[in-house]
XYZ file of N, CA, C and O in Angstrom:
676
model
N 219.945 147.220 134.876
C 218.677 147.984 134.912
C 218.422 148.416 136.403
O 218.465 147.622 137.253
N 218.032 149.683 136.586
C 217.761 150.147 137.939
C 216.419 149.567 138.373
O 215.502 149.325 137.532
N 216.353 149.480 139.703
C 215.091 149.087 140.280
C 214.072 150.134 140.201
O 214.331 151.383 140.088
N 212.812 149.765 140.155
C 211.704 150.769 140.086
C 211.228 151.110 141.484
O 210.276 150.636 141.968
N 211.997 152.077 142.062
C 211.778 152.386 143.427
C 210.421 153.185 143.655
O 209.827 153.172 144.619
N 209.913 153.833 142.555
C 208.676 154.568 142.666
C 207.535 153.584 142.903
O 206.539 153.918 143.430
N 207.732 152.322 142.509
C 206.635 151.325 142.678
C 206.493 150.893 144.176
O 205.517 150.249 144.565
N 207.517 151.158 145.067
C 207.411 150.845 146.422
C 206.485 151.924 147.097
O 206.837 153.057 147.014
N 205.430 151.434 147.753
C 204.547 152.410 148.411
C 205.258 153.188 149.383
O 206.073 152.855 150.224
N 205.009 154.555 149.413
C 205.600 155.459 150.323
C 205.115 155.107 151.776
O 204.105 154.383 151.958
N 205.841 155.600 152.819
C 205.539 155.357 154.224
C 205.370 156.708 154.820
O 206.161 157.536 154.844
N 204.105 156.889 155.356
C 203.723 158.097 156.024
C 204.302 158.083 157.550
O 204.109 157.047 158.201
N 204.858 159.169 157.967
C 205.277 159.146 159.423
C 204.198 159.177 160.334
O 203.197 159.777 160.093
N 204.305 158.373 161.365
C 203.225 158.158 162.273
C 202.863 159.406 163.095
O 201.699 159.598 163.373
N 203.819 160.212 163.481
C 203.557 161.457 164.175
C 204.527 162.589 163.604
O 205.310 162.362 162.683
N 204.466 163.723 164.290
C 205.271 164.911 163.627
C 206.755 164.711 163.792
O 207.397 165.602 163.214
N 207.294 163.775 164.567
C 208.686 163.631 164.770
C 209.249 162.287 164.262
O 210.369 161.987 164.593
N 208.622 161.458 163.549
C 209.055 160.173 163.233
C 209.431 160.013 161.752
O 209.420 158.940 161.243
N 209.803 161.075 161.132
C 210.310 160.992 159.720
C 211.406 160.045 159.544
O 211.442 159.315 158.609
N 212.310 159.994 160.517
C 213.333 159.119 160.609
C 213.002 157.720 160.493
O 213.650 156.834 159.834
N 211.929 157.327 161.219
C 211.516 155.981 161.279
C 210.794 155.606 159.949
O 211.016 154.416 159.448
N 210.041 156.490 159.421
C 209.295 156.274 158.141
C 210.328 156.050 156.991
O 210.189 155.143 156.147
N 211.360 156.923 157.001
C 212.437 156.865 156.052
C 213.195 155.523 156.111
O 213.396 154.957 155.009
N 213.526 155.228 157.282
C 214.336 153.976 157.373
C 213.496 152.741 157.012
O 214.016 151.859 156.310
N 212.152 152.694 157.356
C 211.291 151.680 156.936
C 211.257 151.503 155.433
O 211.345 150.435 154.879
N 211.056 152.575 154.680
C 210.968 152.537 153.305
C 212.229 152.217 152.593
O 212.453 151.458 151.744
N 213.438 152.773 153.174
C 214.759 152.470 152.639
C 215.125 150.960 152.733
O 215.752 150.420 151.926
N 214.770 150.454 153.907
C 214.997 148.957 154.088
C 214.344 148.210 153.087
O 214.878 147.199 152.558
N 213.013 148.498 152.657
C 212.242 147.800 151.581
C 212.952 147.995 150.295
O 212.981 147.124 149.434
N 213.519 149.176 150.023
C 214.080 149.529 148.751
C 215.414 148.876 148.546
O 215.746 148.320 147.444
N 216.340 148.939 149.537
C 217.697 148.457 149.295
C 217.979 146.951 149.646
O 218.898 146.323 149.141
N 217.073 146.364 150.484
C 217.196 144.983 150.774
C 218.544 144.449 151.233
O 219.138 144.983 152.081
N 219.134 143.593 150.509
C 220.463 143.137 150.680
C 220.803 142.483 152.058
O 221.816 142.783 152.664
N 219.818 141.742 152.596
C 220.131 141.083 153.917
C 219.816 141.936 155.120
O 220.036 141.514 156.179
N 219.260 143.099 154.879
C 218.926 144.035 155.875
C 217.577 143.660 156.554
O 216.718 142.974 155.918
N 217.326 144.214 157.725
C 215.932 143.847 158.364
C 214.768 144.314 157.470
O 214.972 145.328 156.761
N 213.622 143.695 157.612
C 212.469 144.220 156.865
C 211.445 144.608 158.005
O 210.422 143.972 158.152
N 211.764 145.641 158.674
C 210.956 146.225 159.700
C 209.928 147.122 159.248
O 210.113 147.871 158.304
N 208.751 147.147 159.923
C 207.747 148.159 159.731
C 208.124 149.362 160.571
O 209.070 149.296 161.440
N 207.397 150.399 160.495
C 207.694 151.627 161.153
C 207.652 151.463 162.692
O 208.513 151.999 163.432
N 206.793 150.722 163.236
C 206.629 150.574 164.631
C 207.775 149.651 165.163
O 208.298 150.018 166.269
N 208.298 148.771 164.407
C 209.462 148.000 164.831
C 210.711 148.906 164.721
O 211.543 148.734 165.618
N 210.818 149.812 163.797
C 211.889 150.741 163.728
C 211.915 151.594 164.988
O 212.941 151.756 165.645
N 210.760 152.164 165.332
C 210.629 153.037 166.501
C 210.975 152.300 167.834
O 211.758 152.735 168.634
N 210.566 151.077 167.918
C 210.811 150.199 169.066
C 212.276 149.962 169.156
O 212.884 149.951 170.289
N 212.999 149.703 168.020
C 214.366 149.433 168.037
C 215.259 150.644 168.422
O 216.280 150.450 169.144
N 214.825 151.782 168.114
C 215.694 153.016 168.229
C 215.127 154.000 169.198
O 215.747 155.049 169.449
N 214.050 153.759 169.861
C 213.278 154.767 170.689
C 214.228 155.317 171.777
O 214.177 156.404 172.234
N 215.042 154.414 172.364
C 215.925 154.777 173.505
C 216.791 155.860 173.114
O 217.488 156.468 174.096
N 217.148 156.140 171.883
C 218.012 157.124 171.377
C 217.357 158.521 171.099
O 218.041 159.410 170.687
N 216.074 158.542 171.061
C 215.391 159.714 170.695
C 215.250 160.752 171.875
O 215.433 160.354 172.987
N 214.877 162.010 171.475
C 214.682 162.987 172.499
C 213.261 162.881 173.078
O 212.574 162.007 172.661
N 212.901 163.756 173.955
C 211.617 163.771 174.604
C 210.503 163.885 173.641
O 209.332 163.415 173.938
N 210.667 164.503 172.498
C 209.539 164.696 171.516
C 209.497 163.472 170.564
O 208.348 163.343 169.891
N 210.442 162.538 170.594
C 210.305 161.397 169.669
C 211.256 161.664 168.403
O 211.367 160.825 167.626
N 211.758 162.868 168.440
C 212.704 163.141 167.320
C 214.163 162.504 167.587
O 214.468 162.172 168.685
N 214.794 162.263 166.521
C 216.097 161.588 166.562
C 217.149 162.500 165.857
O 217.174 162.563 164.624
N 217.792 163.200 166.580
C 218.771 164.233 166.055
C 219.696 163.519 165.033
O 220.241 162.477 165.333
N 219.914 164.173 163.861
C 220.756 163.526 162.830
C 222.103 163.097 163.288
O 222.609 162.012 162.891
N 222.769 163.899 164.078
C 224.087 163.399 164.558
C 224.021 162.122 165.336
O 224.819 161.229 165.275
N 223.011 161.989 166.135
C 222.811 160.801 166.955
C 222.413 159.619 166.017
O 222.813 158.519 166.205
N 221.575 159.827 164.989
C 221.222 158.831 164.029
C 222.496 158.261 163.414
O 222.708 157.069 163.258
N 223.303 159.209 162.986
C 224.585 158.847 162.338
C 225.343 157.879 163.237
O 225.871 156.854 162.815
N 225.576 158.297 164.423
C 226.306 157.471 165.415
C 225.637 156.167 165.568
O 226.317 155.020 165.570
N 224.362 156.020 165.809
C 223.621 154.797 166.204
C 223.475 153.891 164.883
O 223.782 152.758 164.964
N 223.019 154.468 163.859
C 222.738 153.630 162.630
C 224.096 153.045 162.085
O 224.022 151.887 161.584
N 225.121 153.875 161.958
C 226.343 153.337 161.384
C 226.974 152.197 162.240
O 227.658 151.352 161.787
N 226.684 152.225 163.568
C 227.124 151.147 164.456
C 226.299 149.942 164.517
O 226.790 148.920 164.937
N 225.096 149.992 163.905
C 224.360 148.880 163.860
C 224.532 148.051 162.569
O 224.040 148.399 161.493
N 225.323 146.976 162.613
C 225.729 146.233 161.530
C 224.612 145.603 160.697
O 224.833 145.247 159.536
N 223.451 145.552 161.357
C 222.320 144.952 160.593
C 221.888 145.838 159.451
O 221.261 145.384 158.491
N 222.024 147.108 159.678
C 221.589 148.154 158.608
C 222.567 148.186 157.395
O 222.074 148.621 156.325
N 223.879 147.861 157.585
C 224.827 147.952 156.489
C 224.675 149.288 155.851
O 224.406 149.388 154.623
N 224.810 150.399 156.555
C 224.896 151.612 155.961
C 226.013 152.469 156.429
O 226.591 152.275 157.465
N 226.268 153.523 155.599
C 227.344 154.462 155.835
C 226.719 155.828 155.840
O 225.622 155.956 155.322
N 227.292 156.843 156.480
C 226.822 158.122 156.596
C 227.838 159.203 156.696
O 228.961 158.843 157.091
N 227.563 160.343 156.176
C 228.482 161.433 156.219
C 227.748 162.767 156.195
O 226.642 162.811 155.677
N 228.330 163.814 156.738
C 227.843 165.117 156.677
C 228.642 165.828 155.507
O 229.756 165.718 155.294
N 227.807 166.609 154.724
C 228.302 167.348 153.600
C 227.910 168.803 153.703
O 226.827 169.141 154.103
N 228.816 169.647 153.164
C 228.459 171.076 153.143
C 227.420 171.367 152.026
O 227.684 171.032 150.912
N 226.411 171.884 152.368
C 225.337 172.215 151.329
C 225.874 173.028 150.118
O 225.517 172.665 149.020
N 226.609 173.969 150.349
C 227.162 174.929 149.344
C 227.861 174.119 148.332
O 227.905 174.572 147.167
N 228.570 172.952 148.560
C 229.309 172.245 147.569
C 228.341 171.688 146.447
O 228.812 171.251 145.474
N 227.098 171.659 146.718
C 226.126 171.001 145.818
C 225.136 171.995 145.173
O 224.169 171.727 144.479
N 225.521 173.307 145.341
C 224.711 174.317 144.566
C 225.086 174.119 143.118
O 226.238 173.935 142.787
N 224.035 174.210 142.189
C 224.250 174.065 140.785
C 224.813 172.751 140.331
O 225.372 172.711 139.291
N 224.754 171.775 141.126
C 225.035 170.393 140.783
C 224.255 169.367 141.474
O 223.526 169.750 142.365
N 224.316 168.050 141.113
C 223.614 167.097 141.759
C 224.120 166.628 143.094
O 225.197 167.042 143.454
N 223.342 165.841 143.774
C 223.877 165.270 145.013
C 224.748 164.121 144.826
O 224.703 163.508 143.839
N 225.615 163.874 145.756
C 226.581 162.717 145.640
C 225.970 161.416 145.827
O 226.173 160.811 147.011
N 224.941 160.978 145.078
C 224.193 159.731 145.341
C 224.372 158.820 144.107
O 224.644 159.278 142.991
N 224.305 157.543 144.172
C 224.449 156.610 143.172
C 223.110 156.053 142.746
O 222.036 156.733 142.812
N 223.062 154.780 142.404
C 221.809 154.084 141.897
C 220.864 153.740 143.015
O 219.651 153.744 142.719
N 221.379 153.532 144.185
C 220.474 153.084 145.215
C 219.886 154.313 146.052
O 220.521 155.298 146.139
N 218.734 154.079 146.660
C 218.238 155.233 147.446
C 219.079 155.603 148.692
O 219.748 154.824 149.257
N 218.983 156.886 148.917
C 219.894 157.521 149.998
C 219.021 158.245 150.937
O 218.169 159.101 150.448
N 219.141 158.047 152.180
C 218.348 159.013 153.133
C 219.137 160.285 153.337
O 220.353 160.224 153.389
N 218.349 161.364 153.421
C 218.939 162.645 153.540
C 218.292 163.457 154.731
O 217.029 163.484 154.774
N 219.121 163.815 155.681
C 218.689 164.669 156.836
C 219.014 166.007 156.384
O 220.068 166.313 156.039
N 218.143 166.942 156.556
C 218.303 168.358 156.176
C 217.352 169.180 156.939
O 216.539 168.810 157.694
N 217.476 170.628 156.767
C 216.607 171.446 157.326
C 215.527 171.898 156.206
O 215.889 172.457 155.333
N 214.386 171.430 156.554
C 213.201 171.738 155.544
C 213.058 173.211 155.511
O 213.148 173.974 156.581
N 212.857 173.825 154.385
C 212.771 175.264 154.270
C 211.723 175.959 155.168
O 211.853 177.074 155.604
N 210.684 175.201 155.517
C 209.699 175.845 156.386
C 209.337 175.031 157.676
O 208.399 175.318 158.358
N 210.099 173.886 157.883
C 209.509 173.011 158.910
C 210.617 172.499 159.882
O 210.322 171.630 160.797
N 211.840 172.893 159.725
C 212.890 172.406 160.639
C 213.543 171.118 160.131
O 213.406 170.781 159.041
N 214.322 170.463 161.157
C 215.094 169.318 160.693
C 214.030 168.240 160.323
O 213.017 167.913 160.854
N 214.469 167.593 159.114
C 213.496 166.604 158.539
C 214.377 165.541 157.773
O 215.626 165.719 157.566
N 213.749 164.528 157.304
C 214.382 163.517 156.596
C 213.539 162.981 155.381
O 212.327 162.887 155.546
N 214.147 162.692 154.300
C 213.585 162.133 153.145
C 214.413 160.927 152.633
O 215.581 160.845 153.138
N 213.966 160.218 151.758
C 214.801 159.248 150.952
C 214.834 159.718 149.519
O 213.775 159.958 148.864
N 216.067 159.964 148.968
C 216.210 160.431 147.621
C 216.633 159.307 146.743
O 217.547 158.471 147.127
N 216.328 159.411 145.392
C 216.839 158.377 144.474
C 216.461 158.893 143.031
O 215.792 159.864 142.835
N 216.910 158.178 141.968
C 216.483 158.462 140.611
C 216.930 159.859 140.209
O 216.209 160.499 139.468
N 218.072 160.304 140.581
C 218.575 161.638 140.266
C 218.853 161.685 138.731
O 219.522 160.884 138.164
N 218.332 162.724 138.146
C 218.493 163.047 136.711
C 218.954 164.563 136.734
O 218.102 165.506 137.014
N 220.160 164.827 136.345
C 220.689 166.171 136.364
C 220.490 166.692 137.840
O 221.105 166.117 138.727
N 219.760 167.738 137.971
C 219.543 168.411 139.405
C 218.188 168.038 139.937
O 217.684 168.832 140.835
N 217.514 167.070 139.507
C 216.192 166.713 139.998
C 216.340 165.228 140.559
O 216.999 164.379 139.983
N 215.668 165.069 141.701
C 215.621 163.766 142.361
C 214.149 163.486 142.655
O 213.361 164.334 142.763
N 213.935 162.088 142.865
C 212.645 161.658 143.278
C 212.886 161.513 144.770
O 213.945 161.161 145.205
N 211.907 161.676 145.598
C 211.990 161.610 146.977
C 210.734 160.942 147.633
O 209.632 161.161 147.174
N 211.056 160.114 148.637
C 209.985 159.601 149.407
C 209.782 160.537 150.604
O 210.658 160.704 151.436
N 208.752 161.330 150.465
C 208.453 162.345 151.581
C 207.392 161.771 152.562
O 206.260 161.480 152.180
N 207.904 161.492 153.810
C 206.995 160.878 154.774
C 205.924 161.774 155.362
O 204.964 161.268 155.924
N 206.105 163.104 155.279
C 205.204 164.023 155.937
C 204.178 164.516 154.841
O 204.151 165.623 154.410
N 203.264 163.536 154.485
C 202.229 163.794 153.453
C 201.014 163.059 153.933
O 201.123 161.849 154.148
N 199.796 163.617 153.894
C 199.518 165.027 153.616
C 199.993 165.938 154.734
O 200.034 165.532 155.918
N 200.304 167.174 154.341
C 200.733 168.222 155.301
C 199.527 169.121 155.622
O 198.934 169.551 154.703
N 199.188 169.330 156.894
C 199.869 168.842 158.045
C 199.315 167.433 158.285
O 200.104 166.693 159.019
N 198.200 167.097 157.837
C 197.686 165.767 158.109
C 197.314 165.408 159.503
O 197.356 166.352 160.336
N 197.071 164.223 159.870
C 196.812 163.769 161.241
C 197.679 162.654 161.543
O 198.075 161.751 160.741
N 198.210 162.765 162.874
C 199.040 161.694 163.280
C 198.376 160.286 163.104
O 197.190 160.096 163.303
N 199.136 159.278 162.618
C 198.632 157.946 162.388
C 197.850 157.728 161.054
O 197.507 156.760 160.740
N 197.705 158.868 160.275
C 196.979 158.842 159.154
C 197.749 159.374 157.745
O 197.179 159.398 156.760
N 199.024 159.715 157.971
C 199.804 160.128 156.806
C 200.133 159.009 155.945
O 200.450 157.917 156.455
N 200.249 159.212 154.715
C 200.415 158.149 153.796
C 201.840 158.173 153.169
O 202.330 157.269 152.571
N 202.451 159.456 153.326
C 203.751 159.687 152.530
C 203.411 159.794 151.086
O 202.274 159.638 150.633
N 204.417 160.224 150.364
C 204.211 160.468 148.906
C 205.585 160.457 148.268
O 206.575 160.993 148.743
N 205.616 159.952 146.925
C 206.879 160.114 146.159
C 206.680 161.399 145.317
O 205.674 161.600 144.692
N 207.640 162.256 145.429
C 207.645 163.530 144.845
C 208.919 163.761 144.026
O 209.953 163.025 144.281
N 208.849 164.639 143.070
C 210.123 165.094 142.405
C 210.466 166.466 142.907
O 209.592 167.341 143.049
N 211.808 166.629 143.231
C 212.250 167.841 143.750
C 213.629 168.235 143.121
O 214.390 167.387 142.740
N 213.849 169.542 143.026
C 215.134 170.061 142.702
C 215.997 169.834 143.851
O 215.670 169.910 145.049
N 217.412 169.546 143.577
C 218.369 169.517 144.583
C 218.437 170.748 145.405
O 218.697 170.627 146.599
N 218.047 171.889 144.907
C 218.045 173.113 145.642
C 217.111 173.081 146.866
O 217.388 173.694 147.913
N 216.091 172.212 146.858
C 215.210 172.086 148.014
C 216.087 171.625 149.297
O 215.731 172.086 150.386
N 217.024 170.819 148.984
C 217.884 170.264 150.123
C 219.010 171.082 150.412
O 219.494 171.052 151.560
N 219.636 171.709 149.335
C 220.924 172.320 149.611
C 220.969 173.816 149.523
O 221.932 174.463 150.066
N 220.049 174.443 148.909
C 220.120 175.855 148.783
C 218.910 176.548 149.456
O 219.110 177.471 150.195
N 217.767 176.001 149.351
C 216.569 176.663 149.966
C 216.723 176.638 151.443
O 216.061 177.517 152.094
N 217.542 175.831 152.078
C 217.591 175.735 153.541
C 218.996 176.313 154.023
O 219.294 176.278 155.171
N 219.664 176.922 153.102
C 221.063 177.384 153.471
C 221.093 178.387 154.564
O 221.993 178.414 155.447
N 220.129 179.255 154.659
C 220.146 180.228 155.718
C 219.987 179.615 157.135
O 220.407 180.162 158.092
N 219.396 178.411 157.113
C 219.130 177.749 158.419
C 220.248 176.681 158.672
O 220.523 176.402 159.897
N 220.697 175.951 157.670
C 221.676 174.975 157.884
C 222.626 174.966 156.630
O 222.319 174.936 155.586
N 223.892 174.894 157.055
C 224.916 174.851 156.025
C 225.378 173.454 155.638
O 226.233 173.148 154.883
N 224.577 172.448 156.227
C 224.946 170.985 155.996
C 223.781 170.127 155.688
O 222.654 170.395 156.119
N 224.032 169.010 155.027
C 223.148 167.959 154.934
C 223.814 166.638 155.413
O 225.111 166.622 155.478
N 223.028 165.655 155.775
C 223.619 164.429 156.156
C 223.089 163.388 155.200
O 221.824 163.420 155.001
N 223.886 162.542 154.683
C 223.460 161.440 153.815
C 223.738 160.061 154.394
O 224.838 159.908 154.964
N 222.824 159.105 154.205
C 222.893 157.706 154.674
C 222.683 156.809 153.491
O 221.601 156.842 152.853
N 223.657 156.056 153.148
C 223.648 155.185 151.863
C 223.956 153.827 152.270
O 224.679 153.422 153.255
N 223.520 152.865 151.355
C 223.801 151.458 151.593
C 225.414 151.187 151.502
O 225.948 151.536 150.515
N 225.985 150.558 152.525
C 227.404 150.183 152.373
C 227.591 149.010 151.472
O 226.799 148.092 151.335
N 228.582 149.268 150.584
C 228.849 148.270 149.600
C 229.858 147.283 150.321
O 230.935 147.706 150.767
N 229.392 146.025 150.429
C 230.195 145.001 150.995
C 230.864 144.094 149.969
O 230.147 143.618 149.054
N 232.210 144.097 150.034
C 232.824 143.226 149.045
C 233.441 142.097 149.805
O 233.911 142.159 150.861
N 233.439 140.942 149.108
C 234.035 139.764 149.798
C 235.148 139.092 148.885
O 235.109 139.124 147.757
C-alpha cells in the first residue's frame, strides 16, 4: 500500500529563492529511510555555501552537491522535456523532486508524487503567490505533466529529477 503523502503538511519556502530548501525538507519527511529529518532552516544552513548571491541554488549545482551527500541517499538526472510529452513522468511510488522552468516564474522546484496517467500531485512551496517572505505555507496541488514538460518548453528543454536511491544489501 502506498504512503499517504498528501497527509504530510506542505512546506512553504521562506523567501523567493528557497524552493529547493522547502522541497528537500518535505521530501526528507516523505521518504525517510534513515535520511536526516531537517527543517528548512537546517537545510539552508547545510547548503547555503553552495547558493548564489540571491540564495538560489542552480539545479546543476544541486545535482552535484546532493548526489555527493551520502546522508541524502538520492540520485538525480537531467531529462529532455520533449520525451515526456503525451506521457507520464519517469517516477515511481516515492516522491521525486523536480527542477524545471516555471511557465511564468523562472527556475523552480516542486516535489511530485501520486502520478495517475498524466496527472501528478505536487508539493508546491511557493504558496500563496506572491505571498510574503516567512509566511508562505506551501500547498499540495494536482497538475498535468504538461505543466513541467510542455508549458515550459520554449524556456527550457530539460527537467531535472531527484529520487530516493534504492539501496540493496
